[in-house]
Short mmCIF file of C-alpha atoms and ligand atoms in Angstrom, two decimals:
data_model
loop_
_atom_site.label_atom_id
_atom_site.label_comp_id
_atom_site.label_asym_id
_atom_site.label_seq_id
_atom_site.Cartn_x
_atom_site.Cartn_y
_atom_site.Cartn_z
CA MET A 1 11.55 28.05 5.54
CA ASN A 2 8.08 26.55 4.98
CA GLY A 3 7.64 23.22 3.23
CA THR A 4 5.61 22.54 0.08
CA LYS A 5 1.80 23.07 0.71
CA ILE A 6 -0.06 19.87 0.57
CA ALA A 7 -3.77 18.89 0.81
CA VAL A 8 -4.74 15.49 2.32
CA VAL A 9 -7.80 13.82 0.85
CA GLY A 10 -9.87 11.22 2.54
CA ILE A 11 -9.65 11.81 6.33
CA GLY A 12 -10.01 8.30 7.53
CA LYS A 13 -7.76 5.79 9.44
CA ILE A 14 -4.58 6.09 7.49
CA ALA A 15 -4.79 9.93 7.07
CA ARG A 16 -5.13 10.19 10.91
CA ASP A 17 -2.78 7.53 11.99
CA GLN A 18 0.14 8.46 9.57
CA HIS A 19 -0.23 11.25 7.05
CA LEU A 20 -1.35 14.08 9.21
CA PRO A 21 1.18 13.43 12.08
CA VAL A 22 4.05 12.84 9.62
CA ILE A 23 3.17 16.07 7.67
CA GLU A 24 2.95 18.02 10.93
CA ALA A 25 6.45 16.86 11.90
CA SER A 26 7.88 17.42 8.41
CA THR A 27 10.02 20.40 7.30
CA GLN A 28 9.43 19.47 3.71
CA PHE A 29 5.70 19.66 3.68
CA GLU A 30 3.10 21.86 5.38
CA LEU A 31 -0.54 20.87 5.64
CA ALA A 32 -2.58 23.51 3.85
CA ALA A 33 -6.12 22.00 3.53
CA ALA A 34 -8.05 18.67 4.12
CA VAL A 35 -10.75 17.29 1.88
CA SER A 36 -13.25 14.83 3.18
CA ARG A 37 -16.98 14.43 3.16
CA HIS A 38 -17.18 13.83 6.93
CA GLY A 39 -13.67 13.89 8.38
CA LYS A 40 -12.39 17.31 9.61
CA VAL A 41 -8.98 18.49 10.53
CA ASP A 42 -8.38 21.33 12.96
CA VAL A 43 -6.26 24.36 12.15
CA VAL A 44 -6.63 24.13 8.36
CA GLU A 45 -9.35 24.87 5.90
CA ASN A 46 -11.59 21.89 5.33
CA TYR A 47 -13.39 21.02 2.01
CA THR A 48 -16.00 18.41 1.40
CA ASP A 49 -15.27 18.37 -2.36
CA LEU A 50 -11.98 17.98 -4.11
CA GLU A 51 -12.93 19.94 -7.22
CA THR A 52 -13.75 22.98 -5.00
CA MET A 53 -10.38 22.77 -3.23
CA LEU A 54 -8.51 22.59 -6.50
CA ARG A 55 -10.37 25.56 -7.80
CA GLU A 56 -10.14 27.76 -4.78
CA ARG A 57 -6.58 26.84 -3.64
CA PRO A 58 -4.12 27.38 -6.54
CA ASP A 59 -1.48 27.96 -3.89
CA ILE A 60 -1.46 24.23 -3.01
CA PRO A 61 0.87 22.32 -5.43
CA ALA A 62 0.52 18.78 -3.99
CA VAL A 63 -2.25 16.40 -2.85
CA ALA A 64 -2.06 13.11 -0.92
CA LEU A 65 -5.07 10.87 -1.88
CA CYS A 66 -5.84 8.64 1.20
CA THR A 67 -9.30 7.51 0.03
CA PRO A 68 -10.11 3.81 -0.88
CA PRO A 69 -8.68 2.67 -4.34
CA SER A 70 -11.97 2.38 -6.09
CA VAL A 71 -12.59 6.12 -5.84
CA ARG A 72 -9.02 7.45 -6.25
CA TYR A 73 -8.74 7.44 -10.07
CA ASN A 74 -11.07 10.23 -10.70
CA MET A 75 -9.58 12.21 -7.82
CA ALA A 76 -6.09 11.64 -9.30
CA VAL A 77 -7.21 12.75 -12.81
CA ALA A 78 -8.79 15.94 -11.41
CA SER A 79 -5.68 16.69 -9.46
CA ILE A 80 -3.26 16.10 -12.17
CA LYS A 81 -5.32 18.04 -14.76
CA ALA A 82 -5.28 20.94 -12.19
CA GLY A 83 -1.52 20.76 -12.35
CA ARG A 84 -0.97 19.20 -8.91
CA HIS A 85 1.63 16.64 -7.83
CA VAL A 86 -0.16 13.50 -6.57
CA LEU A 87 0.79 10.98 -3.85
CA LEU A 88 -1.45 7.87 -4.09
CA GLU A 89 -1.85 5.55 -1.08
CA LYS A 90 -1.54 1.97 -1.71
CA PRO A 91 -2.76 0.20 -3.74
CA PRO A 92 -2.41 2.87 -6.43
CA GLY A 93 -5.74 2.03 -8.19
CA ALA A 94 -8.35 -0.56 -8.48
CA THR A 95 -6.92 -1.80 -11.89
CA LEU A 96 -3.60 -1.86 -13.66
CA GLY A 97 -5.11 0.02 -16.61
CA GLU A 98 -6.01 2.96 -14.36
CA VAL A 99 -2.58 3.23 -12.91
CA ASP A 100 -1.01 3.23 -16.40
CA ALA A 101 -3.39 5.83 -17.54
CA LEU A 102 -2.49 8.04 -14.47
CA ALA A 103 1.21 7.66 -15.10
CA GLU A 104 0.77 8.74 -18.66
CA LEU A 105 -1.47 11.77 -17.65
CA ALA A 106 1.08 12.84 -15.07
CA GLY A 107 3.78 12.92 -17.74
CA GLN A 108 1.64 14.94 -20.12
CA HIS A 109 0.92 17.42 -17.35
CA ASN A 110 4.54 17.63 -16.02
CA VAL A 111 3.60 16.71 -12.47
CA SER A 112 4.98 14.02 -10.25
CA LEU A 113 2.97 10.94 -9.50
CA PHE A 114 4.04 8.89 -6.63
CA ALA A 115 2.35 5.43 -6.18
CA THR A 116 3.44 4.70 -2.60
CA TRP A 117 4.11 1.22 -1.08
CA HIS A 118 4.53 2.08 2.58
CA SER A 119 5.90 -1.44 3.48
CA ARG A 120 8.88 -0.93 1.27
CA PHE A 121 9.97 1.84 3.67
CA ALA A 122 9.97 -0.50 6.66
CA PRO A 123 13.46 -0.31 8.18
CA CYS A 124 14.79 -3.83 7.27
CA VAL A 125 13.53 -3.94 3.57
CA GLU A 126 16.53 -2.14 2.08
CA PRO A 127 19.10 -4.15 4.26
CA ALA A 128 17.32 -7.33 3.19
CA ARG A 129 17.60 -6.29 -0.55
CA GLN A 130 21.23 -5.74 -0.03
CA TRP A 131 22.00 -8.94 1.68
CA LEU A 132 20.10 -10.90 -1.02
CA ALA A 133 21.82 -9.16 -3.89
CA GLY A 134 24.14 -11.63 -5.69
CA LYS A 135 22.75 -14.63 -3.69
CA THR A 136 20.89 -17.66 -5.22
CA ILE A 137 17.30 -17.77 -3.88
CA ARG A 138 16.00 -21.22 -3.52
CA HIS A 139 12.41 -20.69 -1.91
CA VAL A 140 10.28 -17.82 -0.50
CA GLU A 141 7.45 -18.35 1.98
CA ILE A 142 5.13 -15.42 2.93
CA ILE A 143 2.76 -15.62 5.91
CA TRP A 144 0.63 -12.58 6.31
CA LYS A 145 -2.22 -13.17 8.86
CA GLU A 146 -4.03 -10.55 10.71
CA ASP A 147 -7.35 -9.81 12.34
CA VAL A 148 -9.59 -7.75 9.98
CA ARG A 149 -11.94 -6.69 12.83
CA ARG A 150 -8.93 -5.07 14.54
CA TRP A 151 -7.32 -3.21 11.57
CA HIS A 152 -10.37 -2.41 9.46
CA PRO A 153 -13.29 -1.76 11.83
CA GLY A 154 -16.36 -0.68 10.17
CA GLN A 155 -14.89 -0.40 6.64
CA ALA A 156 -17.40 -1.58 4.18
CA TRP A 157 -15.42 -0.69 1.06
CA ILE A 158 -12.82 -3.44 1.63
CA TRP A 159 -15.41 -6.17 1.04
CA GLU A 160 -16.84 -4.50 -2.21
CA ALA A 161 -15.58 -5.02 -5.76
CA GLY A 162 -12.38 -3.01 -6.01
CA GLY A 163 -11.81 -3.16 -2.28
CA PHE A 164 -9.16 -5.98 -2.47
CA GLY A 165 -10.30 -7.93 0.58
CA VAL A 166 -7.37 -9.74 2.25
CA PHE A 167 -5.13 -8.51 -0.63
CA ASP A 168 -5.36 -5.02 1.05
CA PRO A 169 -2.81 -6.20 3.55
CA GLY A 170 -1.43 -8.94 1.29
CA ILE A 171 -0.23 -6.44 -1.26
CA ASN A 172 2.03 -4.97 1.34
CA ALA A 173 3.84 -8.34 1.52
CA LEU A 174 3.91 -8.41 -2.31
CA SER A 175 5.30 -4.82 -2.31
CA ILE A 176 8.30 -6.02 -0.22
CA LEU A 177 8.81 -9.23 -2.23
CA THR A 178 8.92 -7.36 -5.42
CA ALA A 179 11.36 -4.86 -4.01
CA ILE A 180 14.00 -7.44 -2.79
CA VAL A 181 13.90 -10.48 -5.11
CA PRO A 182 13.98 -10.92 -8.91
CA PRO A 183 10.61 -10.66 -10.75
CA VAL A 184 7.93 -13.34 -9.92
CA PHE A 185 4.58 -14.32 -11.59
CA VAL A 186 1.52 -16.10 -10.27
CA THR A 187 1.12 -19.74 -11.14
CA GLU A 188 -1.80 -20.61 -8.86
CA ALA A 189 -4.26 -18.88 -6.44
CA VAL A 190 -7.08 -19.95 -4.23
CA LEU A 191 -9.36 -17.14 -3.09
CA GLN A 192 -11.55 -17.86 0.02
CA VAL A 193 -14.59 -15.54 -0.28
CA PRO A 194 -17.26 -15.26 2.53
CA LYS A 195 -20.70 -16.03 1.15
CA ASN A 196 -22.07 -12.47 1.90
CA VAL A 197 -19.27 -10.32 0.45
CA GLN A 198 -17.37 -9.85 -2.89
CA MET A 199 -13.82 -9.98 -1.80
CA PRO A 200 -11.60 -12.76 -0.24
CA ILE A 201 -10.97 -13.06 3.42
CA ALA A 202 -8.12 -15.52 2.80
CA ALA A 203 -5.93 -16.31 -0.16
CA GLN A 204 -3.16 -18.79 -0.88
CA LEU A 205 -0.80 -18.02 -3.84
CA LYS A 206 1.93 -19.78 -5.64
CA MET A 207 4.41 -17.81 -7.71
CA ARG A 208 7.54 -18.56 -9.69
CA SER A 209 10.59 -16.61 -10.84
CA GLN A 210 12.53 -17.19 -14.03
CA ALA A 211 15.54 -16.80 -11.60
CA GLY A 212 14.72 -20.40 -10.51
CA PHE A 213 12.74 -20.18 -7.28
CA ASP A 214 9.11 -20.55 -6.15
CA VAL A 215 7.11 -18.49 -3.70
CA ALA A 216 4.24 -19.62 -1.39
CA ALA A 217 2.13 -16.98 0.09
CA ASP A 218 -0.67 -17.43 2.74
CA PHE A 219 -2.92 -14.42 3.50
CA ASP A 220 -5.53 -14.62 6.14
CA TRP A 221 -7.67 -12.00 7.75
CA ARG A 222 -9.12 -14.25 10.42
CA GLN A 223 -6.15 -14.40 12.78
CA GLU A 224 -6.96 -13.35 16.35
CA GLY A 225 -4.21 -13.18 18.95
CA PRO A 226 -0.55 -12.51 17.71
CA GLN A 227 -0.46 -11.12 14.24
CA THR A 228 1.99 -12.52 11.66
CA TRP A 229 3.66 -10.51 8.89
CA ASP A 230 6.62 -12.71 7.93
CA ILE A 231 8.67 -13.43 4.86
CA ARG A 232 11.23 -16.24 4.83
CA ILE A 233 13.79 -16.52 2.08
CA GLU A 234 16.02 -19.55 1.64
CA THR A 235 19.30 -18.82 -0.23
CA ASP A 236 22.55 -20.68 -0.97
CA ALA A 237 24.03 -18.73 1.89
CA GLY A 238 21.41 -19.55 4.47
CA GLN A 239 17.94 -18.13 5.48
CA LEU A 240 16.90 -14.41 5.74
CA THR A 241 13.65 -13.82 7.66
CA LEU A 242 11.76 -10.54 7.67
CA THR A 243 9.19 -10.30 10.52
CA GLU A 244 6.76 -7.65 11.77
CA GLY A 245 6.07 -6.35 8.33
CA GLY A 246 9.81 -5.77 7.57
CA SER A 247 10.63 -3.96 10.75
CA LYS A 248 12.80 -6.90 12.11
CA MET A 249 15.28 -9.16 10.18
CA SER A 250 17.14 -12.24 10.95
CA VAL A 251 20.06 -13.42 8.76
CA VAL A 252 21.33 -17.01 9.11
CA GLY A 253 19.91 -17.02 12.63
CA GLN A 254 21.29 -13.57 13.68
CA GLY A 255 18.76 -10.89 14.52
CA GLN A 256 19.26 -7.47 13.23
CA ASP A 257 17.55 -4.39 14.63
CA GLY A 258 15.95 -2.39 11.89
CA GLY A 259 15.79 0.76 14.11
CA LEU A 260 12.79 3.00 14.41
CA GLU A 261 9.83 2.24 12.16
CA ALA A 262 9.42 5.29 10.06
CA GLU A 263 7.64 4.11 6.93
CA TYR A 264 5.57 7.31 6.32
CA GLU A 265 8.54 9.70 7.07
CA GLY A 266 10.23 7.71 4.29
CA ILE A 267 7.33 8.14 2.01
CA TYR A 268 7.23 11.88 2.40
CA HIS A 269 10.95 12.28 2.11
CA ARG A 270 10.83 10.36 -1.14
CA PHE A 271 7.83 12.49 -2.37
CA ALA A 272 9.96 15.60 -1.65
CA GLU A 273 12.80 14.19 -3.78
CA LEU A 274 10.38 13.45 -6.59
CA LEU A 275 8.95 17.03 -6.48
CA LYS A 276 12.58 18.36 -6.66
CA SER A 277 13.76 16.15 -9.54
CA GLY A 278 10.46 16.42 -11.50
CA GLU A 279 10.14 12.67 -11.68
CA SER A 280 7.34 10.19 -10.96
CA ASP A 281 7.60 6.82 -9.15
CA VAL A 282 4.95 4.27 -10.22
CA ASP A 283 5.73 0.57 -9.87
CA PRO A 284 2.73 -1.52 -10.61
CA ALA A 285 4.42 -4.93 -9.89
CA PRO A 286 2.65 -5.62 -6.63
CA LEU A 287 -0.70 -4.75 -8.14
CA GLN A 288 -0.01 -7.09 -11.11
CA LEU A 289 0.45 -10.06 -8.86
CA VAL A 290 -2.92 -9.32 -7.23
CA ALA A 291 -4.61 -8.86 -10.51
CA ASP A 292 -3.16 -12.10 -11.80
CA SER A 293 -4.36 -13.83 -8.61
CA PHE A 294 -7.88 -12.64 -9.25
CA LEU A 295 -7.57 -13.56 -13.04
CA SER A 296 -6.37 -17.07 -12.39
CA GLY A 297 -7.65 -17.77 -8.89
CA ARG A 298 -10.14 -20.67 -7.95
CA THR A 299 -12.77 -19.19 -5.70
CA VAL A 300 -13.90 -21.22 -2.58
CA ASP A 301 -17.02 -20.12 -0.66
CA VAL A 302 -16.37 -19.79 3.13
CA GLU A 303 -18.50 -18.82 6.15
CA ALA A 304 -20.21 -15.40 5.96
CA PHE A 305 -18.40 -12.51 7.49
CA HIS A 306 -19.96 -10.40 10.22
CA GLU A 307 -18.22 -7.52 12.12
P1 LIG B 401 -10.82 4.62 5.78
O1 LIG B 401 -10.62 4.67 7.23
O2 LIG B 401 -12.17 4.05 5.22
O3 LIG B 401 -10.61 6.12 5.18
C1 LIG B 401 -10.79 6.48 3.85
C2 LIG B 401 -11.51 7.84 3.78
O4 LIG B 401 -11.81 8.10 2.37
C3 LIG B 401 -12.94 7.68 4.45
O5 LIG B 401 -12.87 8.09 5.78
C4 LIG B 401 -13.78 8.63 3.56
O6 LIG B 401 -13.78 9.89 4.30
C5 LIG B 401 -12.99 8.83 2.22
N1 LIG B 401 -13.73 8.37 1.15
C6 LIG B 401 -14.10 8.93 0.02
N2 LIG B 401 -14.81 8.25 -0.78
C7 LIG B 401 -15.11 7.13 -0.19
C8 LIG B 401 -15.87 6.00 -0.47
N3 LIG B 401 -16.42 5.87 -1.64
N4 LIG B 401 -15.95 5.02 0.42
C9 LIG B 401 -15.33 5.06 1.58
N5 LIG B 401 -14.57 6.18 1.92
C10 LIG B 401 -14.46 7.13 1.03
O7 LIG B 401 -9.69 3.80 5.04
P2 LIG B 401 -8.17 3.67 5.38
O8 LIG B 401 -7.93 2.56 6.30
O9 LIG B 401 -7.66 5.06 5.77
O10 LIG B 401 -7.56 3.26 3.89
C11 LIG B 401 -7.48 4.29 2.91
C12 LIG B 401 -6.38 3.69 2.00
O11 LIG B 401 -5.12 3.70 2.72
C13 LIG B 401 -6.61 2.30 1.44
O12 LIG B 401 -6.09 2.22 0.13
C14 LIG B 401 -5.65 1.47 2.31
O13 LIG B 401 -5.17 0.28 1.71
C15 LIG B 401 -4.52 2.44 2.66
N6 LIG B 401 -3.86 2.12 3.86
C16 LIG B 401 -4.54 1.83 5.09
C17 LIG B 401 -3.95 1.48 6.20
C18 LIG B 401 -4.65 1.17 7.47
O14 LIG B 401 -4.03 0.90 8.46
N7 LIG B 401 -5.92 1.34 7.59
C19 LIG B 401 -2.47 1.49 6.25
C20 LIG B 401 -1.81 1.72 5.02
C21 LIG B 401 -2.51 2.03 3.93
P3 LIG B 401 -15.08 10.80 3.98
O15 LIG B 401 -16.29 9.97 4.31
O16 LIG B 401 -14.93 11.85 5.14
O17 LIG B 401 -15.06 11.40 2.66
#
């Protein structure tokens, strides 16, 4: 049996690294078209314009939007109005208002909208959530430090307004945080912005929960050598540590193997479930923390960034 036909839009790094191979291996989806101004995919029909694909291919019921967040809203609106189910790469939009509007539009057109958070599908995130349930959290510390030159080579959009800067990876940590602990809100933010770009290269956040704990987060895009994607959670029953972006976990000093990392397999499995049930899955909580950091953050000028 063939899977649901899907078109991938925005053939860039994440489309090639994850979406295309995962769809290729999936029995639930079948790649039917690619839409990109420059990127091309062998074996399927390629379009340079989304509207044309939507008009000419009524046989494709679903699209995966893998373009940068600042251009995704118009693409999502066109797709939803054409009656297509939509999978959004993270972050789901450049603003919270956009994401709300899309969720409402999807409801009006009876299509499923899936705002994905790939890090939530890392193998130790659900086990961490389960271990933390019922425990009293005392403090959370997030350290998310990576080398922008290694992970985003040549990507100009990440530095422009709506590009998120260091919050592009940082929101992955926030997507895990908001999945495993009670709600938190931003109390303080420092945004370190290189003199020649619009978006921060580093940020330090403080957050608080009404459940009685604080969170400190340190995001930095200037880390060479070993990369750090860690979350440490102190509880009344000891410490839980998620490392390597949620693919490894240690509980009270005991390491646990999360098994194979399969974030995007999990994403497409969930999308298939949503199509079956006719539901949408849109959680803006990580984006809200980023928006509030920009809203309340103190900006500090730092050295200009050059590739
Ligand atoms: P990318 O390599 O720049 O690819 C995005 C593609 O979107 C481009 O190749 C471009 O293809 C298309 N596009 C359409 N309009 C564009 C515009 N105005 N500016 C730039 N590109 C435009 O970016 P990416 O790393 O794949 O990231 C895309 C999304 O996936 C982001 O939201 C990011 O947070 C998310 N993501 C990325 C990673 C990662 O490892 N890089 C991991 C997880 C999630 P054409 O020029 O052919 O149209």
